[in-house]
XYZ file of C-alpha atoms in Angstrom:
293
model
C 83.808 107.836 74.265
C 85.919 105.270 76.186
C 84.424 102.310 78.025
C 85.080 100.881 81.476
C 83.706 98.286 83.868
C 82.324 99.449 87.210
C 80.747 97.958 90.322
C 77.955 99.931 92.006
C 77.411 97.396 94.780
C 79.206 94.500 96.430
C 78.351 91.070 95.042
C 78.998 88.413 92.420
C 79.997 88.840 88.765
C 76.505 90.148 88.002
C 77.366 93.497 89.631
C 79.948 94.267 86.932
C 78.603 96.862 84.473
C 80.100 98.039 81.150
C 79.635 101.807 80.807
C 80.800 104.924 78.967
C 82.808 107.505 80.887
C 84.519 110.872 80.529
C 88.185 111.456 81.233
C 89.257 114.220 83.639
C 89.868 117.542 81.910
C 93.214 118.031 83.625
C 95.960 115.437 84.066
C 97.597 115.457 87.495
C 101.194 116.690 87.403
C 102.613 113.342 88.635
C 100.420 111.141 86.431
C 100.514 109.836 82.901
C 97.546 109.029 80.674
C 97.617 105.473 79.339
C 95.744 103.997 76.398
C 95.409 100.479 77.717
C 95.697 97.478 75.414
C 95.767 94.595 77.905
C 94.298 94.179 81.373
C 95.346 91.591 83.957
C 92.663 89.653 85.818
C 93.600 88.590 89.345
C 92.033 86.891 92.335
C 92.309 90.071 94.369
C 89.815 91.662 91.950
C 87.177 89.213 93.184
C 88.014 90.131 96.789
C 87.323 93.783 95.978
C 84.102 92.972 94.143
C 82.759 90.615 96.829
C 83.785 92.756 99.784
C 86.315 90.337 101.305
C 88.770 93.225 101.008
C 86.694 96.351 101.791
C 87.247 99.123 99.277
C 88.466 102.440 100.702
C 86.502 104.448 98.128
C 82.800 105.065 97.653
C 80.931 103.063 95.026
C 80.587 103.047 92.059
C 84.191 102.204 91.335
C 86.218 100.692 88.501
C 88.074 97.544 89.706
C 91.406 96.075 88.626
C 95.038 96.718 89.589
C 97.011 95.419 86.587
C 97.275 96.528 82.964
C 99.599 97.466 80.120
C 99.411 100.042 77.369
C 100.923 103.114 75.752
C 101.454 106.562 77.265
C 99.481 109.206 75.358
C 99.923 112.194 77.694
C 102.355 113.271 80.422
C 101.848 115.264 83.594
C 104.054 118.333 83.939
C 106.303 116.801 86.629
C 106.842 113.420 84.921
C 110.478 113.137 83.816
C 111.362 109.464 83.263
C 108.718 108.584 80.678
C 107.738 109.897 77.264
C 104.694 109.734 75.019
C 104.691 106.430 73.173
C 106.381 104.418 75.933
C 104.885 100.984 76.496
C 104.283 100.573 80.211
C 102.660 98.242 82.715
C 101.651 98.345 86.361
C 100.300 96.146 89.142
C 99.420 98.519 91.931
C 96.814 100.775 93.430
C 94.912 102.969 92.810
C 92.465 100.413 91.478
C 90.722 101.177 88.196
C 92.437 99.047 85.555
C 89.242 97.752 83.910
C 89.064 100.587 81.395
C 90.313 101.707 77.981
C 92.098 104.921 79.003
C 93.175 105.994 82.464
C 95.407 108.357 84.410
C 97.942 106.637 86.646
C 100.824 107.704 88.962
C 104.133 107.539 87.106
C 105.958 106.323 90.227
C 104.214 102.925 89.958
C 104.823 102.417 86.228
C 107.446 100.183 84.624
C 108.570 100.294 80.995
C 107.993 97.062 79.086
C 111.123 95.596 77.420
C 111.077 95.304 73.620
C 111.151 91.502 73.828
C 107.877 91.357 75.773
C 104.432 92.213 74.402
C 101.814 94.260 76.213
C 99.598 91.191 76.592
C 102.458 89.154 78.060
C 103.310 91.925 80.499
C 99.730 92.360 81.702
C 99.243 88.619 82.095
C 102.367 88.020 84.164
C 103.358 91.228 85.937
C 101.537 90.900 89.278
C 101.796 87.117 89.471
C 105.427 87.113 88.372
C 106.498 89.762 90.880
C 104.604 87.816 93.538
C 106.773 84.781 92.825
C 109.880 86.981 92.731
C 109.431 88.316 96.238
C 108.278 84.937 97.603
C 111.253 83.044 96.163
C 114.003 85.678 96.096
C 113.424 87.958 99.085
C 110.969 86.565 101.633
C 112.773 83.207 101.574
C 115.448 82.626 98.962
C 114.867 79.149 97.597
C 117.930 76.969 97.101
C 119.167 74.240 94.799
C 117.956 70.803 96.005
C 115.727 72.381 98.672
C 112.237 70.897 99.073
C 109.329 73.344 99.248
C 105.555 72.820 99.188
C 103.414 75.085 97.008
C 99.619 74.819 97.073
C 97.620 75.307 93.846
C 100.620 74.587 91.637
C 98.545 74.687 88.439
C 97.159 78.175 89.060
C 98.542 81.371 87.558
C 101.033 82.012 90.362
C 101.735 78.299 90.789
C 102.796 77.763 87.175
C 105.227 80.669 87.336
C 106.487 79.320 90.668
C 107.042 75.898 89.086
C 109.185 77.394 86.329
C 111.077 79.647 88.746
C 111.838 76.797 91.144
C 113.099 74.590 88.310
C 115.383 77.376 87.081
C 117.297 77.331 90.378
C 117.133 73.576 90.948
C 114.658 73.802 93.831
C 112.492 70.692 94.273
C 108.980 72.065 94.343
C 106.170 69.827 95.559
C 102.889 71.142 94.195
C 99.314 70.315 95.132
C 96.622 70.067 92.433
C 93.045 68.809 92.137
C 92.863 66.998 88.773
C 94.920 64.771 86.495
C 95.002 67.521 83.878
C 96.463 69.934 86.417
C 99.033 67.325 87.434
C 100.369 67.278 83.877
C 100.241 71.062 83.592
C 102.278 71.553 86.768
C 104.820 68.900 85.809
C 105.193 70.300 82.290
C 105.995 73.698 83.821
C 108.763 72.378 86.044
C 107.130 71.200 89.265
C 109.270 68.313 90.559
C 106.480 66.437 92.363
C 102.710 66.815 92.258
C 100.163 65.652 94.798
C 96.523 65.303 93.791
C 94.857 66.230 97.065
C 91.554 64.774 95.852
C 93.125 61.304 95.710
C 96.169 61.437 97.998
C 96.961 62.441 101.561
C 99.135 65.530 101.181
C 100.917 65.173 104.540
C 101.752 61.502 103.970
C 103.057 62.159 100.459
C 105.198 65.106 101.564
C 106.759 62.968 104.286
C 107.317 60.159 101.781
C 109.006 62.502 99.288
C 111.208 64.104 101.966
C 112.057 60.856 103.790
C 109.963 61.849 106.769
C 111.570 65.257 107.284
C 108.872 67.522 105.916
C 109.620 70.810 104.156
C 111.243 73.958 105.508
C 108.824 76.271 103.698
C 105.176 76.028 102.621
C 103.751 78.639 100.237
C 100.006 78.723 100.810
C 97.739 80.929 98.713
C 94.640 78.824 99.430
C 94.077 79.650 103.082
C 91.299 78.096 105.147
C 91.234 74.637 103.536
C 95.001 74.087 103.557
C 96.149 75.810 106.753
C 96.272 72.697 108.975
C 97.813 70.609 106.182
C 100.515 73.218 105.671
C 101.423 73.167 109.354
C 101.704 69.383 109.392
C 104.009 69.382 106.359
C 106.543 71.723 107.950
C 109.709 70.547 109.612
C 111.093 71.888 112.894
C 111.448 75.699 112.739
C 109.668 75.695 109.380
C 108.087 78.737 107.737
C 104.457 79.020 106.647
C 104.022 81.731 104.018
C 100.297 82.513 103.802
C 100.064 84.836 100.793
C 96.415 84.366 99.840
C 93.084 82.833 100.814
C 91.231 81.592 97.740
C 89.280 79.107 99.905
C 88.426 81.659 102.580
C 90.006 83.434 105.516
C 91.915 81.409 108.099
C 89.916 81.105 111.313
C 91.081 82.542 114.629
C 93.829 80.365 116.064
C 95.609 79.760 119.359
C 99.124 81.001 118.590
C 100.823 78.916 121.271
C 99.127 75.624 120.390
C 99.538 76.206 116.663
C 103.154 77.313 116.315
C 104.957 76.349 119.528
C 105.090 72.522 119.087
C 107.620 72.867 116.212
C 108.763 76.460 116.849
C 107.225 77.440 113.524
C 107.412 80.812 111.789
C 104.376 82.404 110.131
C 104.033 85.385 107.803
C 101.138 86.951 105.880
C 102.959 88.981 103.215
C 101.663 91.316 100.518
C 103.366 92.257 97.253
C 102.727 95.967 97.858
C 104.771 95.826 101.061
C 107.689 94.088 99.324
C 107.601 96.608 96.476
C 107.064 99.546 98.792
C 109.746 101.772 97.228
C 110.570 102.697 93.646
C 113.863 100.823 93.942
C 112.145 97.648 95.122
C 109.605 97.857 92.283
C 112.314 98.366 89.660
C 114.463 95.525 91.004
C 111.515 93.133 91.235
C 110.252 93.846 87.717
C 113.773 93.731 86.285
C 114.407 90.308 87.821
C 111.095 89.040 86.446
C 111.591 90.383 82.930
C 115.151 88.988 82.748
C 113.790 85.556 83.687
C 111.203 85.769 80.918
C 113.615 87.020 78.258
C 116.355 84.510 79.090
C 113.788 81.727 79.684
C 115.778 80.861 82.808
């Protein structure tokens, strides 16, 4: 009997339970059945577990939105996959924390031969996040200065490598000396230890007083004001996460009018809203990994 992890109530890690379960007798026509070998762990999983992002389904529920594995059964209407294909996903419906699951074929991507299941599951959501942030929301440029908070995190390390590959001068914030080295080793051009340095002052020093045109902020509450101060005239604040908590209610005029700033709160699911967008995003990511560029 397969195993999965469920949550029966909202709370901390203690609410996670490891249980046996039965698979549905009938596979939906548009789904495939996947024997999962690797599961991605992401910050959004903690939002679901803690209730920061309310779940649309009744508890108990299996969390997780990212995994990789092998197709072992096909729904009758599935045409573009076959049994034995190695596939990965980073999308709803949630339920990735399990050994075998049924999943909509429209959200699946085949894993290239050069990439392992574990690699795919570890990088798929975070890598496509960087792809849409750097290639579509705002296309970063050679010699352009950008600020990226939490540069030594999972998304931040991919962002560091991506920025270096196009010659973009990424300024990353970190909290320890070890993270400084990690970010620099992965391609971050400048690092600022916010525990020891004033982020705004250092950004202005690095950019000769101009500030940056774009700030990528996945931290939220603790970095919001700092991000605003680091932006130049008509700068863009990209708030794509809130690991430190939700941003408090703000006065739009007082906050954004003084420098005619732009603000966006994007989500990967909205940027990969169509099959074509998903395929293009994943293809761009996998080519970067394979070419190491």
